[in-house]
């Protein structure tokens, strides 16, 4: 079973949804750098204040800060059973740091799952996305509605629209994805770790396909 996993793909490809399903099914620790930054912003910590200035515009938080929080989280004992990195790495500097760090702590990456999706669908998904303020579970106003409008099925928390899910910030985020993150697919292909999935099949089928692959 592959248990140390990176989930990659552009914003809106379905990383968050797949991560929540896989976390529950395989008892993995879900590490989302975006969620960690949003949590810090909510708490108003120094990290949160710094991250806010980048996230609001759709820009990337500096590598040293981002690598620092992942290093700390990945080293915790609960990650020994397996981890699911969602939204990290996003740059080559982060990928190289992770390669080194994951080996140092004896938790090397088993596989990199890339979710493919066309740009039109990404924009449709992001513009209708709603997220639970408490647990981060993503929903969609048309295709992935909660049982009760505005309320998270899992924890009862309120749903909201992320401030960076607007047209302007999304353009910047897609630009950073193409320039800085997409090239990492080649990096992981060369390491023999990359596995591609088409996320247009829908969340349930995608989850089944990924599960089969992880168990094989
Ligand atoms: P996400 O929830 O993964 O879409 O991340 C939301 C925002 O957090 C991104 O648009 C970035 O501003 C910031 N962020 C999350 N992960 C990273 C990362 N690995 N490197 C730099 N910035 C990040």
Short mmCIF file of N, CA and C in Angstrom, two decimals, residues 23-204:
data_model
loop_
_atom_site.label_atom_id
_atom_site.label_comp_id
_atom_site.label_asym_id
_atom_site.label_seq_id
_atom_site.Cartn_x
_atom_site.Cartn_y
_atom_site.Cartn_z
N UNK A 23 -8.23 10.38 3.26
CA UNK A 23 -7.85 10.51 4.67
C UNK A 23 -8.70 9.57 5.52
N UNK A 24 -10.00 9.59 5.29
CA UNK A 24 -10.91 8.76 6.07
C UNK A 24 -10.72 7.28 5.73
N UNK A 25 -10.63 6.97 4.44
CA UNK A 25 -10.56 5.57 4.02
C UNK A 25 -9.28 4.88 4.47
N UNK A 26 -8.17 5.60 4.46
CA UNK A 26 -6.88 4.94 4.73
C UNK A 26 -6.16 5.46 5.97
N UNK A 27 -6.88 6.25 6.76
CA UNK A 27 -6.30 6.74 8.01
C UNK A 27 -4.98 7.48 7.80
N UNK A 28 -5.01 8.40 6.84
CA UNK A 28 -3.80 9.17 6.54
C UNK A 28 -3.95 10.58 7.14
N UNK A 29 -2.83 11.21 7.42
CA UNK A 29 -2.87 12.59 7.91
C UNK A 29 -2.93 13.53 6.69
N UNK A 30 -3.97 14.35 6.64
CA UNK A 30 -4.14 15.28 5.53
C UNK A 30 -3.40 16.58 5.85
N UNK A 31 -2.38 16.88 5.08
CA UNK A 31 -1.62 18.11 5.31
C UNK A 31 -1.87 19.06 4.15
N UNK A 32 -2.71 20.05 4.39
CA UNK A 32 -3.00 21.05 3.36
C UNK A 32 -2.35 22.36 3.80
N UNK A 33 -1.37 22.82 3.05
CA UNK A 33 -0.70 24.07 3.43
C UNK A 33 -1.70 25.24 3.35
N UNK A 34 -2.61 25.19 2.37
CA UNK A 34 -3.64 26.24 2.27
C UNK A 34 -4.49 26.28 3.54
N UNK A 35 -4.94 25.11 4.02
CA UNK A 35 -5.74 25.05 5.26
C UNK A 35 -4.92 25.57 6.44
N UNK A 36 -3.63 25.21 6.48
CA UNK A 36 -2.79 25.65 7.61
C UNK A 36 -2.66 27.19 7.61
N UNK A 37 -2.49 27.75 6.42
CA UNK A 37 -2.41 29.21 6.35
C UNK A 37 -3.74 29.86 6.74
N UNK A 38 -4.85 29.27 6.25
CA UNK A 38 -6.16 29.86 6.57
C UNK A 38 -6.43 29.79 8.07
N UNK A 39 -6.01 28.69 8.69
CA UNK A 39 -6.17 28.53 10.14
C UNK A 39 -5.37 29.62 10.87
N UNK A 40 -4.13 29.82 10.43
CA UNK A 40 -3.28 30.84 11.05
C UNK A 40 -3.86 32.24 10.85
N UNK A 41 -4.49 32.47 9.69
CA UNK A 41 -5.11 33.76 9.42
C UNK A 41 -6.29 33.98 10.36
N UNK A 42 -7.06 32.90 10.58
CA UNK A 42 -8.22 32.98 11.46
C UNK A 42 -7.79 33.32 12.89
N UNK A 43 -6.67 32.70 13.29
CA UNK A 43 -6.17 32.92 14.66
C UNK A 43 -5.41 34.24 14.79
N UNK A 44 -5.08 34.84 13.67
CA UNK A 44 -4.38 36.12 13.69
C UNK A 44 -2.93 36.03 14.14
N UNK A 45 -2.30 34.88 13.94
CA UNK A 45 -0.89 34.73 14.33
C UNK A 45 0.02 35.50 13.37
N UNK A 46 1.30 35.57 13.72
CA UNK A 46 2.27 36.25 12.85
C UNK A 46 2.30 35.57 11.48
N UNK A 47 2.29 34.22 11.49
CA UNK A 47 2.27 33.46 10.24
C UNK A 47 1.03 33.83 9.41
N UNK A 48 -0.10 33.91 10.09
CA UNK A 48 -1.36 34.25 9.42
C UNK A 48 -1.31 35.63 8.79
N UNK A 49 -0.75 36.58 9.53
CA UNK A 49 -0.69 37.96 9.02
C UNK A 49 0.20 38.02 7.77
N UNK A 50 1.30 37.28 7.83
CA UNK A 50 2.22 37.25 6.69
C UNK A 50 1.55 36.58 5.49
N UNK A 51 0.97 35.40 5.73
CA UNK A 51 0.37 34.62 4.64
C UNK A 51 -0.74 35.41 3.94
N UNK A 52 -1.51 36.15 4.74
CA UNK A 52 -2.67 36.90 4.21
C UNK A 52 -2.26 37.84 3.06
N UNK A 53 -1.10 38.48 3.22
CA UNK A 53 -0.68 39.47 2.23
C UNK A 53 -0.44 38.81 0.86
N UNK A 54 -0.07 37.54 0.87
CA UNK A 54 0.16 36.83 -0.40
C UNK A 54 -1.12 36.18 -0.91
N UNK A 55 -1.81 35.49 0.02
CA UNK A 55 -2.98 34.69 -0.37
C UNK A 55 -4.08 35.54 -0.99
N UNK A 56 -4.32 36.72 -0.40
CA UNK A 56 -5.37 37.60 -0.91
C UNK A 56 -5.22 37.91 -2.39
N UNK A 57 -3.95 38.04 -2.82
CA UNK A 57 -3.71 38.39 -4.23
C UNK A 57 -3.60 37.16 -5.12
N UNK A 58 -3.59 35.98 -4.49
CA UNK A 58 -3.41 34.76 -5.27
C UNK A 58 -1.95 34.39 -5.43
N UNK A 59 -1.06 35.15 -4.76
CA UNK A 59 0.38 34.87 -4.87
C UNK A 59 0.82 33.73 -3.95
N UNK A 60 2.00 33.20 -4.22
CA UNK A 60 2.52 32.12 -3.38
C UNK A 60 3.20 32.69 -2.13
N UNK A 61 3.00 32.02 -1.01
CA UNK A 61 3.69 32.37 0.24
C UNK A 61 5.16 31.95 0.04
N UNK A 62 6.13 32.74 0.55
CA UNK A 62 7.54 32.42 0.29
C UNK A 62 7.92 30.99 0.70
N UNK A 63 8.86 30.43 -0.07
CA UNK A 63 9.26 29.03 0.12
C UNK A 63 9.74 28.73 1.54
N UNK A 64 10.60 29.60 2.11
CA UNK A 64 11.17 29.25 3.42
C UNK A 64 10.07 29.12 4.48
N UNK A 65 9.07 29.99 4.41
CA UNK A 65 7.96 29.93 5.38
C UNK A 65 7.17 28.64 5.18
N UNK A 66 6.85 28.35 3.94
CA UNK A 66 6.00 27.19 3.63
C UNK A 66 6.73 25.88 3.95
N UNK A 67 7.99 25.81 3.60
CA UNK A 67 8.77 24.60 3.89
C UNK A 67 8.86 24.39 5.41
N UNK A 68 9.02 25.49 6.13
CA UNK A 68 9.12 25.43 7.60
C UNK A 68 7.90 24.79 8.24
N UNK A 69 6.70 25.18 7.79
CA UNK A 69 5.49 24.63 8.44
C UNK A 69 5.28 23.17 8.05
N UNK A 70 5.70 22.81 6.84
CA UNK A 70 5.54 21.41 6.42
C UNK A 70 6.55 20.52 7.17
N UNK A 71 7.75 21.02 7.33
CA UNK A 71 8.78 20.27 8.05
C UNK A 71 8.29 19.92 9.46
N UNK A 72 7.73 20.93 10.11
CA UNK A 72 7.25 20.75 11.48
C UNK A 72 6.11 19.72 11.53
N UNK A 73 5.16 19.86 10.58
CA UNK A 73 3.96 18.99 10.60
C UNK A 73 4.31 17.53 10.24
N UNK A 74 5.15 17.39 9.24
CA UNK A 74 5.50 16.05 8.74
C UNK A 74 6.32 15.25 9.74
N UNK A 75 6.98 15.96 10.65
CA UNK A 75 7.83 15.29 11.64
C UNK A 75 7.04 14.77 12.83
N UNK A 76 5.77 15.15 12.92
CA UNK A 76 4.98 14.73 14.09
C UNK A 76 4.67 13.23 14.02
N UNK A 77 4.53 12.59 15.20
CA UNK A 77 4.38 11.14 15.24
C UNK A 77 3.18 10.60 14.46
N UNK A 78 2.06 11.38 14.39
CA UNK A 78 0.87 10.85 13.71
C UNK A 78 1.07 10.62 12.22
N UNK A 79 2.13 11.19 11.63
CA UNK A 79 2.37 11.00 10.20
C UNK A 79 3.06 9.66 9.89
N UNK A 80 3.39 8.91 10.93
CA UNK A 80 4.11 7.64 10.73
C UNK A 80 3.28 6.63 9.93
N UNK A 81 1.95 6.72 10.05
CA UNK A 81 1.09 5.77 9.31
C UNK A 81 0.87 6.19 7.85
N UNK A 82 1.29 7.38 7.50
CA UNK A 82 1.10 7.85 6.13
C UNK A 82 0.55 9.26 6.12
N UNK A 83 0.91 9.99 5.07
CA UNK A 83 0.45 11.39 4.95
C UNK A 83 0.03 11.69 3.52
N UNK A 84 -0.81 12.70 3.45
CA UNK A 84 -1.35 13.13 2.17
C UNK A 84 -1.06 14.62 2.04
N UNK A 85 -0.10 14.98 1.23
CA UNK A 85 0.23 16.40 1.07
C UNK A 85 -0.66 17.00 -0.02
N UNK A 86 -1.35 18.07 0.32
CA UNK A 86 -2.32 18.68 -0.60
C UNK A 86 -1.95 20.16 -0.74
N UNK A 87 -1.47 20.54 -1.94
CA UNK A 87 -1.09 21.94 -2.15
C UNK A 87 0.38 22.21 -1.84
N UNK A 88 1.12 21.17 -1.59
CA UNK A 88 2.56 21.27 -1.36
C UNK A 88 3.22 20.01 -1.93
N UNK A 89 4.30 20.12 -2.68
CA UNK A 89 5.04 21.33 -3.05
C UNK A 89 4.40 22.06 -4.23
N UNK A 90 4.71 23.35 -4.31
CA UNK A 90 4.21 24.16 -5.43
C UNK A 90 5.36 24.77 -6.23
N UNK A 91 6.59 24.63 -5.76
CA UNK A 91 7.75 25.15 -6.50
C UNK A 91 8.86 24.10 -6.46
N UNK A 92 9.83 24.28 -7.35
CA UNK A 92 10.94 23.31 -7.39
C UNK A 92 11.74 23.34 -6.08
N UNK A 93 11.92 24.54 -5.51
CA UNK A 93 12.64 24.66 -4.24
C UNK A 93 11.92 23.84 -3.16
N UNK A 94 10.59 23.93 -3.13
CA UNK A 94 9.81 23.16 -2.15
C UNK A 94 9.95 21.66 -2.41
N UNK A 95 9.90 21.26 -3.68
CA UNK A 95 9.98 19.83 -4.03
C UNK A 95 11.32 19.25 -3.61
N UNK A 96 12.39 20.02 -3.85
CA UNK A 96 13.72 19.52 -3.48
C UNK A 96 13.87 19.44 -1.96
N UNK A 97 13.33 20.43 -1.26
CA UNK A 97 13.40 20.41 0.20
C UNK A 97 12.61 19.22 0.75
N UNK A 98 11.47 18.95 0.15
CA UNK A 98 10.64 17.84 0.61
C UNK A 98 11.31 16.49 0.35
N UNK A 99 11.94 16.38 -0.79
CA UNK A 99 12.64 15.14 -1.15
C UNK A 99 13.67 14.80 -0.06
N UNK A 100 14.41 15.83 0.34
CA UNK A 100 15.46 15.67 1.34
C UNK A 100 14.84 15.38 2.72
N UNK A 101 13.91 16.24 3.08
CA UNK A 101 13.28 16.15 4.41
C UNK A 101 12.57 14.81 4.62
N UNK A 102 11.81 14.37 3.62
CA UNK A 102 11.01 13.14 3.78
C UNK A 102 11.93 11.93 3.98
N UNK A 103 13.08 11.97 3.35
CA UNK A 103 14.04 10.87 3.53
C UNK A 103 14.72 10.95 4.90
N UNK A 104 15.08 12.19 5.28
CA UNK A 104 15.74 12.41 6.58
C UNK A 104 14.91 11.84 7.73
N UNK A 105 13.59 12.06 7.65
CA UNK A 105 12.73 11.61 8.76
C UNK A 105 12.22 10.18 8.55
N UNK A 106 12.72 9.53 7.51
CA UNK A 106 12.37 8.12 7.27
C UNK A 106 10.95 7.94 6.76
N UNK A 107 10.41 8.97 6.08
CA UNK A 107 9.05 8.88 5.53
C UNK A 107 9.06 9.30 4.06
N UNK A 108 9.82 8.57 3.22
CA UNK A 108 9.95 9.01 1.82
C UNK A 108 8.64 8.90 1.05
N UNK A 109 8.52 9.74 0.03
CA UNK A 109 7.30 9.79 -0.79
C UNK A 109 7.14 8.49 -1.57
N UNK A 110 5.94 7.89 -1.49
CA UNK A 110 5.67 6.66 -2.25
C UNK A 110 5.13 6.96 -3.64
N UNK A 111 4.32 8.01 -3.73
CA UNK A 111 3.72 8.31 -5.04
C UNK A 111 3.24 9.76 -5.11
N UNK A 112 3.16 10.26 -6.35
CA UNK A 112 2.63 11.61 -6.60
C UNK A 112 1.42 11.46 -7.51
N UNK A 113 0.26 11.81 -7.00
CA UNK A 113 -0.98 11.68 -7.76
C UNK A 113 -1.32 13.03 -8.37
N UNK A 114 -1.42 13.05 -9.70
CA UNK A 114 -1.76 14.31 -10.37
C UNK A 114 -3.17 14.25 -10.91
N UNK A 115 -3.98 15.25 -10.55
CA UNK A 115 -5.36 15.33 -11.04
C UNK A 115 -5.42 16.30 -12.21
N UNK A 116 -5.76 15.76 -13.38
CA UNK A 116 -5.88 16.57 -14.60
C UNK A 116 -7.29 17.13 -14.74
N UNK A 117 -7.38 18.36 -15.23
CA UNK A 117 -8.71 18.95 -15.43
C UNK A 117 -8.56 20.12 -16.40
N UNK A 118 -9.55 20.32 -17.31
CA UNK A 118 -9.41 21.45 -18.24
C UNK A 118 -9.79 22.78 -17.57
N UNK A 119 -9.29 23.87 -18.16
CA UNK A 119 -9.42 25.19 -17.54
C UNK A 119 -10.88 25.64 -17.38
N UNK A 120 -11.71 25.32 -18.36
CA UNK A 120 -13.12 25.73 -18.31
C UNK A 120 -13.80 25.12 -17.06
N UNK A 121 -13.52 23.84 -16.84
CA UNK A 121 -14.12 23.14 -15.70
C UNK A 121 -13.54 23.68 -14.37
N UNK A 122 -12.25 24.02 -14.36
CA UNK A 122 -11.64 24.58 -13.15
C UNK A 122 -12.35 25.86 -12.73
N UNK A 123 -12.60 26.72 -13.72
CA UNK A 123 -13.24 28.00 -13.42
C UNK A 123 -14.67 27.77 -12.92
N UNK A 124 -15.38 26.81 -13.56
CA UNK A 124 -16.76 26.49 -13.12
C UNK A 124 -16.74 26.00 -11.67
N UNK A 125 -15.79 25.13 -11.36
CA UNK A 125 -15.73 24.56 -10.01
C UNK A 125 -15.40 25.61 -8.96
N UNK A 126 -14.38 26.42 -9.28
CA UNK A 126 -13.93 27.42 -8.28
C UNK A 126 -15.00 28.48 -8.05
N UNK A 127 -15.69 28.90 -9.13
CA UNK A 127 -16.66 29.97 -8.92
C UNK A 127 -17.86 29.50 -8.10
N UNK A 128 -18.14 28.18 -8.09
CA UNK A 128 -19.26 27.68 -7.29
C UNK A 128 -18.81 27.00 -6.00
N UNK A 129 -17.54 27.11 -5.69
CA UNK A 129 -17.03 26.40 -4.52
C UNK A 129 -17.43 27.07 -3.21
N UNK A 130 -17.81 26.26 -2.25
CA UNK A 130 -18.04 26.74 -0.88
C UNK A 130 -17.24 25.79 0.02
N UNK A 131 -16.69 26.33 1.11
CA UNK A 131 -15.82 25.54 1.97
C UNK A 131 -16.29 25.66 3.42
N UNK A 132 -16.18 24.58 4.17
CA UNK A 132 -16.54 24.64 5.59
C UNK A 132 -15.49 25.45 6.35
N UNK A 133 -15.96 26.41 7.10
CA UNK A 133 -15.07 27.30 7.85
C UNK A 133 -14.35 26.54 8.96
N UNK A 134 -14.94 25.46 9.44
CA UNK A 134 -14.36 24.73 10.57
C UNK A 134 -13.41 23.62 10.11
N UNK A 135 -13.91 22.72 9.22
CA UNK A 135 -13.07 21.54 8.89
C UNK A 135 -12.50 21.60 7.47
N UNK A 136 -12.89 22.60 6.68
CA UNK A 136 -12.28 22.76 5.36
C UNK A 136 -12.88 21.89 4.26
N UNK A 137 -13.91 21.11 4.57
CA UNK A 137 -14.52 20.26 3.54
C UNK A 137 -15.11 21.12 2.42
N UNK A 138 -14.74 20.79 1.16
CA UNK A 138 -15.25 21.60 0.05
C UNK A 138 -16.61 21.11 -0.48
N UNK A 139 -17.44 22.05 -0.95
CA UNK A 139 -18.73 21.75 -1.57
C UNK A 139 -18.84 22.57 -2.86
N UNK A 140 -19.91 22.32 -3.63
CA UNK A 140 -20.18 23.14 -4.82
C UNK A 140 -21.66 23.47 -4.84
N UNK A 141 -21.99 24.72 -5.17
CA UNK A 141 -23.39 25.17 -5.08
C UNK A 141 -24.33 24.38 -6.00
N UNK A 142 -23.78 23.76 -7.07
CA UNK A 142 -24.64 23.00 -7.98
C UNK A 142 -24.35 21.50 -7.92
N UNK A 143 -23.08 21.13 -7.98
CA UNK A 143 -22.75 19.71 -8.17
C UNK A 143 -22.40 18.96 -6.89
N UNK A 144 -22.13 19.67 -5.80
CA UNK A 144 -21.78 18.96 -4.55
C UNK A 144 -22.39 19.70 -3.37
N UNK A 145 -23.74 19.69 -3.35
CA UNK A 145 -24.44 20.47 -2.32
C UNK A 145 -24.40 19.75 -0.98
N UNK A 146 -24.36 20.51 0.10
CA UNK A 146 -24.51 19.86 1.42
C UNK A 146 -25.97 19.46 1.62
N UNK A 147 -26.23 18.60 2.62
CA UNK A 147 -27.63 18.17 2.86
C UNK A 147 -28.49 19.37 3.27
N UNK A 148 -27.93 20.22 4.12
CA UNK A 148 -28.64 21.45 4.52
C UNK A 148 -27.84 22.64 3.99
N UNK A 149 -28.54 23.53 3.29
CA UNK A 149 -27.82 24.65 2.65
C UNK A 149 -26.99 25.46 3.65
N UNK A 150 -25.73 25.68 3.29
CA UNK A 150 -24.87 26.53 4.11
C UNK A 150 -24.27 25.85 5.34
N UNK A 151 -24.53 24.53 5.48
CA UNK A 151 -24.04 23.82 6.68
C UNK A 151 -23.24 22.58 6.27
N UNK A 152 -22.08 22.38 6.89
CA UNK A 152 -21.22 21.24 6.56
C UNK A 152 -21.84 19.92 7.02
N UNK A 153 -21.87 18.92 6.12
CA UNK A 153 -22.42 17.59 6.45
C UNK A 153 -21.60 16.92 7.55
N UNK A 154 -20.30 17.19 7.58
CA UNK A 154 -19.42 16.45 8.48
C UNK A 154 -19.41 17.00 9.90
N UNK A 155 -19.31 18.36 10.00
CA UNK A 155 -19.11 18.90 11.35
C UNK A 155 -20.14 19.96 11.73
N UNK A 156 -21.05 20.29 10.80
CA UNK A 156 -22.08 21.28 11.13
C UNK A 156 -21.59 22.72 11.03
N UNK A 157 -20.34 22.90 10.61
CA UNK A 157 -19.76 24.25 10.51
C UNK A 157 -20.40 25.05 9.36
N UNK A 158 -20.27 26.38 9.40
CA UNK A 158 -20.84 27.20 8.33
C UNK A 158 -19.99 27.15 7.05
N UNK A 159 -20.65 27.20 5.89
CA UNK A 159 -19.92 27.21 4.62
C UNK A 159 -19.71 28.65 4.17
N UNK A 160 -18.57 28.90 3.53
CA UNK A 160 -18.30 30.24 3.02
C UNK A 160 -17.55 30.16 1.70
N UNK A 161 -17.49 31.30 1.00
CA UNK A 161 -16.72 31.36 -0.23
C UNK A 161 -15.35 31.94 0.09
N UNK A 162 -14.30 31.20 -0.28
CA UNK A 162 -12.95 31.71 0.00
C UNK A 162 -12.73 33.05 -0.70
N UNK A 163 -12.12 34.02 0.01
CA UNK A 163 -11.92 35.33 -0.63
C UNK A 163 -11.01 35.25 -1.86
N UNK A 164 -10.14 34.23 -1.91
CA UNK A 164 -9.27 34.13 -3.10
C UNK A 164 -9.92 33.32 -4.22
N UNK A 165 -11.18 32.90 -4.04
CA UNK A 165 -11.91 32.24 -5.13
C UNK A 165 -12.64 33.27 -5.98
N UNK A 166 -12.01 34.41 -6.24
CA UNK A 166 -12.61 35.40 -7.14
C UNK A 166 -11.81 35.41 -8.44
N UNK A 167 -12.42 36.01 -9.48
CA UNK A 167 -11.85 35.91 -10.83
C UNK A 167 -10.41 36.42 -10.90
N UNK A 168 -10.17 37.56 -10.23
CA UNK A 168 -8.85 38.19 -10.32
C UNK A 168 -7.76 37.33 -9.68
N UNK A 169 -8.02 36.90 -8.43
CA UNK A 169 -7.03 36.08 -7.72
C UNK A 169 -6.86 34.72 -8.42
N UNK A 170 -7.96 34.21 -8.98
CA UNK A 170 -7.86 32.91 -9.65
C UNK A 170 -6.92 32.97 -10.85
N UNK A 171 -6.99 34.09 -11.60
CA UNK A 171 -6.11 34.27 -12.76
C UNK A 171 -4.65 34.18 -12.31
N UNK A 172 -4.34 34.86 -11.19
CA UNK A 172 -2.98 34.86 -10.66
C UNK A 172 -2.59 33.45 -10.21
N UNK A 173 -3.53 32.76 -9.54
CA UNK A 173 -3.23 31.41 -9.04
C UNK A 173 -2.96 30.44 -10.20
N UNK A 174 -3.77 30.57 -11.27
CA UNK A 174 -3.56 29.68 -12.42
C UNK A 174 -2.22 29.99 -13.09
N UNK A 175 -1.87 31.27 -13.11
CA UNK A 175 -0.58 31.66 -13.68
C UNK A 175 0.57 31.02 -12.88
N UNK A 176 0.51 31.12 -11.54
CA UNK A 176 1.56 30.52 -10.71
C UNK A 176 1.59 29.01 -10.89
N UNK A 177 0.39 28.42 -11.08
CA UNK A 177 0.35 26.97 -11.27
C UNK A 177 1.13 26.59 -12.54
N UNK A 178 0.84 27.29 -13.63
CA UNK A 178 1.48 26.96 -14.91
C UNK A 178 2.99 27.23 -14.84
N UNK A 179 3.36 28.35 -14.25
CA UNK A 179 4.79 28.75 -14.23
C UNK A 179 5.63 27.95 -13.23
N UNK A 180 5.10 27.76 -12.01
CA UNK A 180 5.94 27.21 -10.93
C UNK A 180 5.62 25.77 -10.56
N UNK A 181 4.34 25.39 -10.63
CA UNK A 181 3.95 24.09 -10.09
C UNK A 181 3.88 23.00 -11.16
N UNK A 182 3.33 23.33 -12.32
CA UNK A 182 3.18 22.32 -13.38
C UNK A 182 4.53 21.67 -13.76
N UNK A 183 5.62 22.45 -13.81
CA UNK A 183 6.91 21.83 -14.14
C UNK A 183 7.33 20.72 -13.18
N UNK A 184 6.72 20.69 -11.99
CA UNK A 184 7.08 19.63 -11.03
C UNK A 184 6.61 18.25 -11.50
N UNK A 185 5.65 18.25 -12.44
CA UNK A 185 5.17 16.96 -12.95
C UNK A 185 6.33 16.23 -13.65
N UNK A 186 7.13 16.98 -14.39
CA UNK A 186 8.32 16.40 -15.06
C UNK A 186 9.33 15.90 -14.04
N UNK A 187 9.49 16.71 -12.99
CA UNK A 187 10.44 16.37 -11.91
C UNK A 187 10.06 15.01 -11.30
N UNK A 188 8.76 14.83 -11.01
CA UNK A 188 8.32 13.57 -10.38
C UNK A 188 8.24 12.42 -11.39
N UNK A 189 7.98 12.77 -12.63
CA UNK A 189 7.99 11.73 -13.69
C UNK A 189 9.40 11.12 -13.76
N UNK A 190 10.40 11.99 -13.72
CA UNK A 190 11.79 11.51 -13.80
C UNK A 190 12.16 10.66 -12.59
N UNK A 191 11.56 10.97 -11.45
CA UNK A 191 11.83 10.17 -10.24
C UNK A 191 11.01 8.88 -10.23
N UNK A 192 10.16 8.71 -11.26
CA UNK A 192 9.34 7.49 -11.38
C UNK A 192 8.21 7.44 -10.36
N UNK A 193 7.77 8.62 -9.89
CA UNK A 193 6.74 8.65 -8.84
C UNK A 193 5.37 9.11 -9.33
N UNK A 194 5.31 9.62 -10.57
CA UNK A 194 4.08 10.29 -11.02
C UNK A 194 3.00 9.32 -11.53
N UNK A 195 1.75 9.56 -11.10
CA UNK A 195 0.61 8.81 -11.61
C UNK A 195 -0.51 9.80 -11.92
N UNK A 196 -0.96 9.82 -13.19
CA UNK A 196 -1.99 10.78 -13.62
C UNK A 196 -3.40 10.21 -13.53
N UNK A 197 -4.35 11.05 -13.11
CA UNK A 197 -5.77 10.69 -13.11
C UNK A 197 -6.55 11.84 -13.72
N UNK A 198 -7.64 11.50 -14.43
CA UNK A 198 -8.51 12.53 -14.99
C UNK A 198 -9.62 12.82 -13.98
N UNK A 199 -9.65 14.07 -13.49
CA UNK A 199 -10.61 14.36 -12.42
C UNK A 199 -12.01 14.67 -12.96
N UNK A 200 -12.17 14.68 -14.29
CA UNK A 200 -13.49 14.94 -14.88
C UNK A 200 -14.46 13.79 -14.68
N UNK A 201 -13.95 12.62 -14.27
CA UNK A 201 -14.83 11.45 -14.08
C UNK A 201 -15.78 11.63 -12.89
N UNK A 202 -15.50 12.62 -12.04
CA UNK A 202 -16.37 12.85 -10.87
C UNK A 202 -15.74 12.27 -9.62
N UNK A 203 -16.15 12.84 -8.47
CA UNK A 203 -15.48 12.55 -7.20
C UNK A 203 -15.54 11.07 -6.80
N UNK A 204 -16.67 10.41 -7.01
CA UNK A 204 -16.82 9.03 -6.54
C UNK A 204 -15.94 8.08 -7.36
#
